[in-house]
Amino acid sequence: MKVVACMLTRNAETYGRLDLAKDCARSLGKEADELIVLDNGSTDRTRDWVAKIGGTLYDPEDGVTTCGRGMNVLGTAGAARGDIVVLTSDDMYWRPGWRQLVEQFWSHADDHVRILCGLLECDYPWSSPVGTYSAGGVQGLVRPSVPGSGWTFRSRDWPDIGPVSEAYGHDDVPTCTRLVAQGKTLVAIDIADHRGEELSTWGNKSQQWARPLDLTGRPVTSI
């Protein structure tokens, strides 16, 4: 099983995320079969670093450099080059051993599962857990939305997942909503840390709605 890790970055230096991006790339590169780093139209020295490590400098002719556009470019590239794609933002740190759990899960997951997210984020109004799901001994929470900063998926499923919305600030949630409406399952496990949540490159303030993830007394059933 070939695992291709795809990391999206844009103006990481400007937003104080360049060191985070370097750590993210290292954490992925240590275990993935291939690492693709895409600079999504940076206007600072992030481009120099990406070029130095052999990444791709993406300068769209139509000027669209939203997160959604970058996810679509990377999702398509990753799906063409491997069996499993890890699609991540530049401020994630993937903990040692992440690959083994991702492989175990996708080697046994049912066809209705579309995304395994490596980030077990807080409880948000749009992503409260609705169940549990286990594959290959890896158990996670079923959620109506999982953050695009930590998606993993089977390459064969990318045509079903993408294209994600390329509207500014609207990429992962609309995609997840569509997939769930189609009867697909989204699962989240805890194998990565979102280290740059307070350093968003597009002004994301969603953390203001975050609540601690507490399943005590909540009827979360297996699916």
PDB file of C-alpha atoms in Angstrom:
ATOM      1  CA  MET A   1       0.000   0.000   0.000  1.00  0.00           C
ATOM      2  CA  LYS A   2       1.570   3.274  -1.116  1.00  0.00           C
ATOM      3  CA  VAL A   3       0.850   6.231   1.150  1.00  0.00           C
ATOM      4  CA  VAL A   4       1.260   9.688  -0.360  1.00  0.00           C
ATOM      5  CA  ALA A   5       1.301  12.649   2.017  1.00  0.00           C
ATOM      6  CA  CYS A   6       0.238  16.017   0.580  1.00  0.00           C
ATOM      7  CA  MET A   7       0.893  19.216   2.517  1.00  0.00           C
ATOM      8  CA  LEU A   8      -0.619  22.587   1.608  1.00  0.00           C
ATOM      9  CA  THR A   9       1.070  25.840   2.561  1.00  0.00           C
ATOM     10  CA  ARG A  10       0.645  29.517   1.776  1.00  0.00           C
ATOM     11  CA  ASN A  11       2.472  32.508   3.251  1.00  0.00           C
ATOM     12  CA  ALA A  12       3.588  30.435   6.222  1.00  0.00           C
ATOM     13  CA  GLU A  13       6.383  32.880   7.013  1.00  0.00           C
ATOM     14  CA  THR A  14       4.019  35.864   7.130  1.00  0.00           C
ATOM     15  CA  TYR A  15       1.694  34.137   9.582  1.00  0.00           C
ATOM     16  CA  GLY A  16       4.388  32.700  11.821  1.00  0.00           C
ATOM     17  CA  ARG A  17       3.840  29.157  10.609  1.00  0.00           C
ATOM     18  CA  LEU A  18       7.059  28.399   8.743  1.00  0.00           C
ATOM     19  CA  ASP A  19       8.629  26.394  11.559  1.00  0.00           C
ATOM     20  CA  LEU A  20       5.334  24.551  11.957  1.00  0.00           C
ATOM     21  CA  ALA A  21       5.360  23.763   8.242  1.00  0.00           C
ATOM     22  CA  LYS A  22       8.873  22.372   8.475  1.00  0.00           C
ATOM     23  CA  ASP A  23       7.887  20.185  11.427  1.00  0.00           C
ATOM     24  CA  CYS A  24       4.785  19.008   9.577  1.00  0.00           C
ATOM     25  CA  ALA A  25       6.786  18.057   6.498  1.00  0.00           C
ATOM     26  CA  ARG A  26       9.311  16.157   8.614  1.00  0.00           C
ATOM     27  CA  SER A  27       6.609  14.283  10.510  1.00  0.00           C
ATOM     28  CA  LEU A  28       5.025  13.205   7.233  1.00  0.00           C
ATOM     29  CA  GLY A  29       8.210  12.496   5.325  1.00  0.00           C
ATOM     30  CA  LYS A  30       9.519  10.084   7.946  1.00  0.00           C
ATOM     31  CA  GLU A  31       6.708   7.599   7.304  1.00  0.00           C
ATOM     32  CA  ALA A  32       5.015   8.368   3.973  1.00  0.00           C
ATOM     33  CA  ASP A  33       6.220   6.731   0.766  1.00  0.00           C
ATOM     34  CA  GLU A  34       6.090  10.098  -0.940  1.00  0.00           C
ATOM     35  CA  LEU A  35       5.663  13.685   0.225  1.00  0.00           C
ATOM     36  CA  ILE A  36       4.163  16.394  -1.977  1.00  0.00           C
ATOM     37  CA  VAL A  37       4.435  19.961  -0.674  1.00  0.00           C
ATOM     38  CA  LEU A  38       2.397  22.563  -2.548  1.00  0.00           C
ATOM     39  CA  ASP A  39       2.947  26.285  -2.170  1.00  0.00           C
ATOM     40  CA  ASN A  40      -0.416  27.823  -2.954  1.00  0.00           C
ATOM     41  CA  GLY A  41       0.581  31.208  -4.371  1.00  0.00           C
ATOM     42  CA  SER A  42       2.717  32.524  -1.507  1.00  0.00           C
ATOM     43  CA  THR A  43       3.993  36.097  -1.720  1.00  0.00           C
ATOM     44  CA  ASP A  44       6.706  35.691   0.903  1.00  0.00           C
ATOM     45  CA  ARG A  45       9.798  33.537   1.430  1.00  0.00           C
ATOM     46  CA  THR A  46       7.692  30.449   2.001  1.00  0.00           C
ATOM     47  CA  ARG A  47       8.173  29.918  -1.733  1.00  0.00           C
ATOM     48  CA  ASP A  48      11.941  29.751  -1.289  1.00  0.00           C
ATOM     49  CA  TRP A  49      11.682  27.019   1.324  1.00  0.00           C
ATOM     50  CA  VAL A  50       9.207  24.985  -0.732  1.00  0.00           C
ATOM     51  CA  ALA A  51      11.451  25.229  -3.792  1.00  0.00           C
ATOM     52  CA  LYS A  52      14.495  24.261  -1.715  1.00  0.00           C
ATOM     53  CA  ILE A  53      12.896  20.998  -0.561  1.00  0.00           C
ATOM     54  CA  GLY A  54      11.675  20.122  -4.046  1.00  0.00           C
ATOM     55  CA  GLY A  55       8.068  21.123  -3.585  1.00  0.00           C
ATOM     56  CA  THR A  56       5.694  22.594  -6.141  1.00  0.00           C
ATOM     57  CA  LEU A  57       5.103  26.321  -6.606  1.00  0.00           C
ATOM     58  CA  TYR A  58       1.509  26.757  -7.699  1.00  0.00           C
ATOM     59  CA  ASP A  59       0.596  30.049  -9.344  1.00  0.00           C
ATOM     60  CA  PRO A  60      -2.934  29.704 -10.763  1.00  0.00           C
ATOM     61  CA  GLU A  61      -3.680  31.736 -13.850  1.00  0.00           C
ATOM     62  CA  ASP A  62      -7.092  32.697 -12.482  1.00  0.00           C
ATOM     63  CA  GLY A  63      -5.555  33.929  -9.228  1.00  0.00           C
ATOM     64  CA  VAL A  64      -7.577  31.591  -7.005  1.00  0.00           C
ATOM     65  CA  THR A  65      -5.364  30.609  -4.078  1.00  0.00           C
ATOM     66  CA  THR A  66      -8.021  29.543  -1.583  1.00  0.00           C
ATOM     67  CA  CYS A  67      -7.551  26.536   0.636  1.00  0.00           C
ATOM     68  CA  GLY A  68     -10.158  24.693  -1.405  1.00  0.00           C
ATOM     69  CA  ARG A  69      -8.231  25.198  -4.633  1.00  0.00           C
ATOM     70  CA  GLY A  70      -5.063  23.905  -3.003  1.00  0.00           C
ATOM     71  CA  MET A  71      -6.892  20.873  -1.612  1.00  0.00           C
ATOM     72  CA  ASN A  72      -8.234  20.054  -5.059  1.00  0.00           C
ATOM     73  CA  VAL A  73      -4.810  20.308  -6.690  1.00  0.00           C
ATOM     74  CA  LEU A  74      -3.195  18.153  -4.006  1.00  0.00           C
ATOM     75  CA  GLY A  75      -6.048  15.661  -3.756  1.00  0.00           C
ATOM     76  CA  THR A  76      -5.897  15.023  -7.488  1.00  0.00           C
ATOM     77  CA  ALA A  77      -2.108  14.708  -7.496  1.00  0.00           C
ATOM     78  CA  GLY A  78      -1.993  12.428  -4.480  1.00  0.00           C
ATOM     79  CA  ALA A  79      -4.755  10.160  -5.744  1.00  0.00           C
ATOM     80  CA  ALA A  80      -2.866   9.676  -9.004  1.00  0.00           C
ATOM     81  CA  ARG A  81       0.344   8.649  -7.236  1.00  0.00           C
ATOM     82  CA  GLY A  82      -0.639   6.301  -4.447  1.00  0.00           C
ATOM     83  CA  ASP A  83      -3.256   4.131  -2.769  1.00  0.00           C
ATOM     84  CA  ILE A  84      -3.856   6.249   0.326  1.00  0.00           C
ATOM     85  CA  VAL A  85      -3.678  10.056   0.449  1.00  0.00           C
ATOM     86  CA  VAL A  86      -2.936  12.138   3.522  1.00  0.00           C
ATOM     87  CA  LEU A  87      -4.137  15.680   2.817  1.00  0.00           C
ATOM     88  CA  THR A  88      -2.980  18.125   5.455  1.00  0.00           C
ATOM     89  CA  SER A  89      -2.371  21.776   6.233  1.00  0.00           C
ATOM     90  CA  ASP A  90       1.083  23.064   7.120  1.00  0.00           C
ATOM     91  CA  ASP A  91       0.411  23.492  10.844  1.00  0.00           C
ATOM     92  CA  MET A  92      -0.284  19.867  11.669  1.00  0.00           C
ATOM     93  CA  TYR A  93       2.154  17.541  13.412  1.00  0.00           C
ATOM     94  CA  TRP A  94       1.642  13.848  12.671  1.00  0.00           C
ATOM     95  CA  ARG A  95       2.798  11.791  15.616  1.00  0.00           C
ATOM     96  CA  PRO A  96       5.208   8.873  15.169  1.00  0.00           C
ATOM     97  CA  GLY A  97       3.350   5.712  14.180  1.00  0.00           C
ATOM     98  CA  TRP A  98       0.578   7.521  12.314  1.00  0.00           C
ATOM     99  CA  ARG A  99       1.120   5.552   9.136  1.00  0.00           C
ATOM    100  CA  GLN A 100       0.588   2.152  10.732  1.00  0.00           C
ATOM    101  CA  LEU A 101      -2.791   3.178  12.113  1.00  0.00           C
ATOM    102  CA  VAL A 102      -3.869   4.757   8.827  1.00  0.00           C
ATOM    103  CA  GLU A 103      -2.900   1.598   6.928  1.00  0.00           C
ATOM    104  CA  GLN A 104      -4.641  -0.672   9.429  1.00  0.00           C
ATOM    105  CA  PHE A 105      -7.820   1.343   9.176  1.00  0.00           C
ATOM    106  CA  TRP A 106      -7.986   1.611   5.408  1.00  0.00           C
ATOM    107  CA  SER A 107      -7.058  -2.037   4.907  1.00  0.00           C
ATOM    108  CA  HIS A 108     -10.281  -3.019   6.668  1.00  0.00           C
ATOM    109  CA  ALA A 109     -12.689  -0.078   6.293  1.00  0.00           C
ATOM    110  CA  ASP A 110     -16.064  -0.591   4.640  1.00  0.00           C
ATOM    111  CA  ASP A 111     -16.879   0.936   1.282  1.00  0.00           C
ATOM    112  CA  HIS A 112     -19.191   3.557   2.808  1.00  0.00           C
ATOM    113  CA  VAL A 113     -16.327   5.181   4.729  1.00  0.00           C
ATOM    114  CA  ARG A 114     -14.903   8.136   2.833  1.00  0.00           C
ATOM    115  CA  ILE A 115     -12.586  10.061   5.168  1.00  0.00           C
ATOM    116  CA  LEU A 116     -10.451   9.131   8.143  1.00  0.00           C
ATOM    117  CA  CYS A 117      -9.293  12.345   9.795  1.00  0.00           C
ATOM    118  CA  GLY A 118      -6.133  12.264  11.879  1.00  0.00           C
ATOM    119  CA  LEU A 119      -7.242  15.248  13.963  1.00  0.00           C
ATOM    120  CA  LEU A 120      -9.654  14.636  16.811  1.00  0.00           C
ATOM    121  CA  GLU A 121     -10.783  18.216  17.197  1.00  0.00           C
ATOM    122  CA  CYS A 122     -12.934  19.768  19.887  1.00  0.00           C
ATOM    123  CA  ASP A 123     -16.709  19.581  19.873  1.00  0.00           C
ATOM    124  CA  TYR A 124     -18.194  22.121  17.464  1.00  0.00           C
ATOM    125  CA  PRO A 125     -21.897  22.627  16.683  1.00  0.00           C
ATOM    126  CA  TRP A 126     -21.313  21.283  13.175  1.00  0.00           C
ATOM    127  CA  SER A 127     -19.183  18.272  14.163  1.00  0.00           C
ATOM    128  CA  SER A 128     -20.564  16.722  17.349  1.00  0.00           C
ATOM    129  CA  PRO A 129     -19.884  12.954  17.346  1.00  0.00           C
ATOM    130  CA  VAL A 130     -22.798  10.746  16.337  1.00  0.00           C
ATOM    131  CA  GLY A 131     -21.250   7.310  16.731  1.00  0.00           C
ATOM    132  CA  THR A 132     -18.146   5.165  16.737  1.00  0.00           C
ATOM    133  CA  TYR A 133     -16.595   3.089  14.002  1.00  0.00           C
ATOM    134  CA  SER A 134     -13.786   0.538  14.083  1.00  0.00           C
ATOM    135  CA  ALA A 135     -11.712  -0.971  11.271  1.00  0.00           C
ATOM    136  CA  GLY A 136      -8.557  -3.043  11.623  1.00  0.00           C
ATOM    137  CA  GLY A 137      -8.604  -2.515  15.370  1.00  0.00           C
ATOM    138  CA  VAL A 138      -8.558   1.274  14.951  1.00  0.00           C
ATOM    139  CA  GLN A 139     -11.603   2.897  16.543  1.00  0.00           C
ATOM    140  CA  GLY A 140     -12.671   6.470  15.930  1.00  0.00           C
ATOM    141  CA  LEU A 141     -15.592   8.829  16.282  1.00  0.00           C
ATOM    142  CA  VAL A 142     -18.125   9.219  13.515  1.00  0.00           C
ATOM    143  CA  ARG A 143     -18.760  12.922  12.925  1.00  0.00           C
ATOM    144  CA  PRO A 144     -20.899  14.950  10.479  1.00  0.00           C
ATOM    145  CA  SER A 145     -17.823  17.022   9.606  1.00  0.00           C
ATOM    146  CA  VAL A 146     -14.085  16.420   9.978  1.00  0.00           C
ATOM    147  CA  PRO A 147     -11.461  19.153   9.448  1.00  0.00           C
ATOM    148  CA  GLY A 148      -9.764  19.240   6.052  1.00  0.00           C
ATOM    149  CA  SER A 149      -6.445  19.936   7.755  1.00  0.00           C
ATOM    150  CA  GLY A 150      -6.091  16.235   8.498  1.00  0.00           C
ATOM    151  CA  TRP A 151      -7.958  14.122   5.939  1.00  0.00           C
ATOM    152  CA  THR A 152      -6.834  10.696   4.814  1.00  0.00           C
ATOM    153  CA  PHE A 153      -8.699   8.765   2.148  1.00  0.00           C
ATOM    154  CA  ARG A 154      -8.455   5.986  -0.420  1.00  0.00           C
ATOM    155  CA  SER A 155      -7.316   7.291  -3.783  1.00  0.00           C
ATOM    156  CA  ARG A 156     -10.181   5.538  -5.500  1.00  0.00           C
ATOM    157  CA  ASP A 157     -12.616   7.640  -3.453  1.00  0.00           C
ATOM    158  CA  TRP A 158     -11.223  11.028  -4.455  1.00  0.00           C
ATOM    159  CA  PRO A 159     -13.664  11.456  -7.396  1.00  0.00           C
ATOM    160  CA  ASP A 160     -16.455  11.086  -4.847  1.00  0.00           C
ATOM    161  CA  ILE A 161     -14.867  13.432  -2.292  1.00  0.00           C
ATOM    162  CA  GLY A 162     -13.674  16.164  -4.621  1.00  0.00           C
ATOM    163  CA  PRO A 163     -13.788  18.712  -5.872  1.00  0.00           C
ATOM    164  CA  VAL A 164     -14.173  20.565  -2.590  1.00  0.00           C
ATOM    165  CA  SER A 165     -15.590  24.068  -2.550  1.00  0.00           C
ATOM    166  CA  GLU A 166     -13.078  26.707  -3.611  1.00  0.00           C
ATOM    167  CA  ALA A 167     -14.986  29.567  -1.987  1.00  0.00           C
ATOM    168  CA  TYR A 168     -12.951  31.522   0.533  1.00  0.00           C
ATOM    169  CA  GLY A 169     -13.306  29.876   3.938  1.00  0.00           C
ATOM    170  CA  HIS A 170     -15.754  27.204   2.770  1.00  0.00           C
ATOM    171  CA  ASP A 171     -14.079  23.944   1.790  1.00  0.00           C
ATOM    172  CA  ASP A 172     -14.190  21.044   4.244  1.00  0.00           C
ATOM    173  CA  VAL A 173     -17.594  21.513   5.904  1.00  0.00           C
ATOM    174  CA  PRO A 174     -19.656  21.734   2.673  1.00  0.00           C
ATOM    175  CA  THR A 175     -17.818  18.684   1.341  1.00  0.00           C
ATOM    176  CA  CYS A 176     -18.482  16.706   4.503  1.00  0.00           C
ATOM    177  CA  THR A 177     -22.138  17.748   4.511  1.00  0.00           C
ATOM    178  CA  ARG A 178     -22.529  16.514   0.938  1.00  0.00           C
ATOM    179  CA  LEU A 179     -20.834  13.193   1.659  1.00  0.00           C
ATOM    180  CA  VAL A 180     -22.942  12.512   4.750  1.00  0.00           C
ATOM    181  CA  ALA A 181     -26.111  13.347   2.791  1.00  0.00           C
ATOM    182  CA  GLN A 182     -25.007  10.662   0.326  1.00  0.00           C
ATOM    183  CA  GLY A 183     -24.815   8.106   3.124  1.00  0.00           C
ATOM    184  CA  LYS A 184     -21.041   8.168   3.537  1.00  0.00           C
ATOM    185  CA  THR A 185     -19.215   7.887   6.844  1.00  0.00           C
ATOM    186  CA  LEU A 186     -16.563  10.244   8.199  1.00  0.00           C
ATOM    187  CA  VAL A 187     -14.330   9.088  11.046  1.00  0.00           C
ATOM    188  CA  ALA A 188     -11.834  10.935  13.248  1.00  0.00           C
ATOM    189  CA  ILE A 189      -8.983   9.511  15.326  1.00  0.00           C
ATOM    190  CA  ASP A 190      -6.293  11.127  17.450  1.00  0.00           C
ATOM    191  CA  ILE A 191      -2.941  10.827  15.643  1.00  0.00           C
ATOM    192  CA  ALA A 192      -2.088  14.444  14.804  1.00  0.00           C
ATOM    193  CA  ASP A 193      -1.861  17.771  16.589  1.00  0.00           C
ATOM    194  CA  HIS A 194      -3.144  21.082  15.210  1.00  0.00           C
ATOM    195  CA  ARG A 195      -0.294  23.284  16.389  1.00  0.00           C
ATOM    196  CA  GLY A 196      -1.172  26.452  14.481  1.00  0.00           C
ATOM    197  CA  GLU A 197      -4.857  26.846  15.238  1.00  0.00           C
ATOM    198  CA  GLU A 198      -4.310  30.382  16.493  1.00  0.00           C
ATOM    199  CA  LEU A 199      -2.236  31.324  13.420  1.00  0.00           C
ATOM    200  CA  SER A 200      -4.751  30.908  10.620  1.00  0.00           C
ATOM    201  CA  THR A 201      -3.694  32.139   7.185  1.00  0.00           C
ATOM    202  CA  TRP A 202      -7.262  33.075   6.254  1.00  0.00           C
ATOM    203  CA  GLY A 203      -8.597  34.461   9.506  1.00  0.00           C
ATOM    204  CA  ASN A 204     -10.387  31.351  10.731  1.00  0.00           C
ATOM    205  CA  LYS A 205     -11.832  32.023  14.183  1.00  0.00           C
ATOM    206  CA  SER A 206     -13.829  28.824  14.551  1.00  0.00           C
ATOM    207  CA  GLN A 207     -12.110  28.040  17.852  1.00  0.00           C
ATOM    208  CA  GLN A 208     -14.438  30.543  19.521  1.00  0.00           C
ATOM    209  CA  TRP A 209     -17.224  27.966  19.171  1.00  0.00           C
ATOM    210  CA  ALA A 210     -15.136  25.062  20.452  1.00  0.00           C
ATOM    211  CA  ARG A 211     -16.279  23.027  23.414  1.00  0.00           C
ATOM    212  CA  PRO A 212     -14.332  20.269  25.173  1.00  0.00           C
ATOM    213  CA  LEU A 213     -14.914  16.876  23.605  1.00  0.00           C
ATOM    214  CA  ASP A 214     -16.723  15.056  26.400  1.00  0.00           C
ATOM    215  CA  LEU A 215     -18.630  11.875  25.621  1.00  0.00           C
ATOM    216  CA  THR A 216     -19.719  11.255  29.210  1.00  0.00           C
ATOM    217  CA  GLY A 217     -23.404  10.515  29.217  1.00  0.00           C
ATOM    218  CA  ARG A 218     -23.765  11.076  25.499  1.00  0.00           C
ATOM    219  CA  PRO A 219     -25.507   8.320  23.474  1.00  0.00           C
ATOM    220  CA  VAL A 220     -22.766   7.643  20.934  1.00  0.00           C
ATOM    221  CA  THR A 221     -23.552   4.315  19.288  1.00  0.00           C
ATOM    222  CA  SER A 222     -21.532   2.077  17.005  1.00  0.00           C
ATOM    223  CA  ILE A 223     -22.103   2.280  13.272  1.00  0.00           C
TER     224      ILE A 223
END
